[in-house]
CSV table of C-alpha atoms in Angstrom, one decimal:
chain,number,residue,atom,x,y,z
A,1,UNK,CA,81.3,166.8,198.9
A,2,UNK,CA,81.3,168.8,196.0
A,3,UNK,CA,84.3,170.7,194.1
A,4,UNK,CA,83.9,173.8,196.5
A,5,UNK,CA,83.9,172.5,199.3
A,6,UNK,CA,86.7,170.2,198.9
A,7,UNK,CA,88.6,173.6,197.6
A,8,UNK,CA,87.3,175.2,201.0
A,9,UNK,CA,88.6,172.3,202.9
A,10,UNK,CA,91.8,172.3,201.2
A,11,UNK,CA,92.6,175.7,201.7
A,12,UNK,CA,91.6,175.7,204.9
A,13,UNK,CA,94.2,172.8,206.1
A,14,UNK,CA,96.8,174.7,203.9
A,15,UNK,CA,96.5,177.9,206.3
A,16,UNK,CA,96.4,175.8,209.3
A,17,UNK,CA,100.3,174.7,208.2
A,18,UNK,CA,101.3,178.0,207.1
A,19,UNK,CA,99.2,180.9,208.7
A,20,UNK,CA,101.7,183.6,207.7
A,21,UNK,CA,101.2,183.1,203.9
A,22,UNK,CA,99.2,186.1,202.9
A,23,UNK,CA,98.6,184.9,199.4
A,24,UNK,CA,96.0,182.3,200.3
A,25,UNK,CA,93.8,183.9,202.4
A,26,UNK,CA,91.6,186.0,200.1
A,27,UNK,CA,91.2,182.6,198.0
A,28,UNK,CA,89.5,181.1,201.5
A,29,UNK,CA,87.6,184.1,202.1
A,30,UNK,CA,86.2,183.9,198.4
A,31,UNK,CA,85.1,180.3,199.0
A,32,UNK,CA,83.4,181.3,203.0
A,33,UNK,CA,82.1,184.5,200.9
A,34,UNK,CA,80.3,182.1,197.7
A,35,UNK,CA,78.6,179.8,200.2
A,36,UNK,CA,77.2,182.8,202.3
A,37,UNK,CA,79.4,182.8,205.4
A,38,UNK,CA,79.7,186.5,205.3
A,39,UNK,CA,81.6,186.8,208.9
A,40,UNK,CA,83.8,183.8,207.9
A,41,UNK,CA,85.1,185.5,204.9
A,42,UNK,CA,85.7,189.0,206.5
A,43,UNK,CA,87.7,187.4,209.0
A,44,UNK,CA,89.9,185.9,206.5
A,45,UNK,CA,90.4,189.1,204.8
A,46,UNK,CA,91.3,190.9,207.9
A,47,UNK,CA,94.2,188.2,208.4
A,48,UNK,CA,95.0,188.6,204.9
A,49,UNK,CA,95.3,192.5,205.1
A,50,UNK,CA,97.0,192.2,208.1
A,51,UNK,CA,99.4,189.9,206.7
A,52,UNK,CA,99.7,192.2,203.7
A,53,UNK,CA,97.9,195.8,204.5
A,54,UNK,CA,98.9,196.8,200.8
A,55,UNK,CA,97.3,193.9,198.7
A,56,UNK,CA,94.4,195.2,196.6
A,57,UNK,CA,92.9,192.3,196.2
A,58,UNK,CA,92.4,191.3,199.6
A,59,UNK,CA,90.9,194.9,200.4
A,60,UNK,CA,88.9,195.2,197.8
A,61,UNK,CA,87.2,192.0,198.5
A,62,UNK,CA,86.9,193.1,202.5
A,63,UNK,CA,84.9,196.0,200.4
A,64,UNK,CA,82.7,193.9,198.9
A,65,UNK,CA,81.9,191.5,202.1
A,66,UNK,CA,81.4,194.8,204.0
A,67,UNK,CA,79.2,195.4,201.3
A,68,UNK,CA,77.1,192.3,201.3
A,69,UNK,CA,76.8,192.6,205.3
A,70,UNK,CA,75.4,196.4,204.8
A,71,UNK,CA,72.9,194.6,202.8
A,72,UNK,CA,72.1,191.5,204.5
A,73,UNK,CA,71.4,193.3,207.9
């Protein structure tokens, strides 16, 4: 298992305990986003903007996922 992935797993079991914590979300959707899981990633941004609809960073990555989905399809 290399160093993302264990980060991805991590993360992942740290939202499962605390789903409401808005600041760890766009760090999972980073980590779905890097290995390609494009619909992964935007789904933990919308629970991140929805958490916290004014957090730039979480939006502006949504951008750039909604981006890379333009131009994968």
């Amino acid at each position: 298992c290399g160093q993302a992935e264990a980060a991805e797993a991590a993360f992942e079991r740290f939202v499962a305990r605390s789903p409401h914590e808005p600041a760890v979300w766009p760090f999972l959707a980073r980590l779905r986003q890097a290995r390609g899981a494009l619909d992964e990633a935007r789904a933990a941004c919308d629970r991140a903007v929805l958490l916290d609809p004014k957090d730039a960073r979480s939006l502006n990555l949504r951008g750039m996922i909604e981006v890379e989905l333009d131009l994968r399809d």
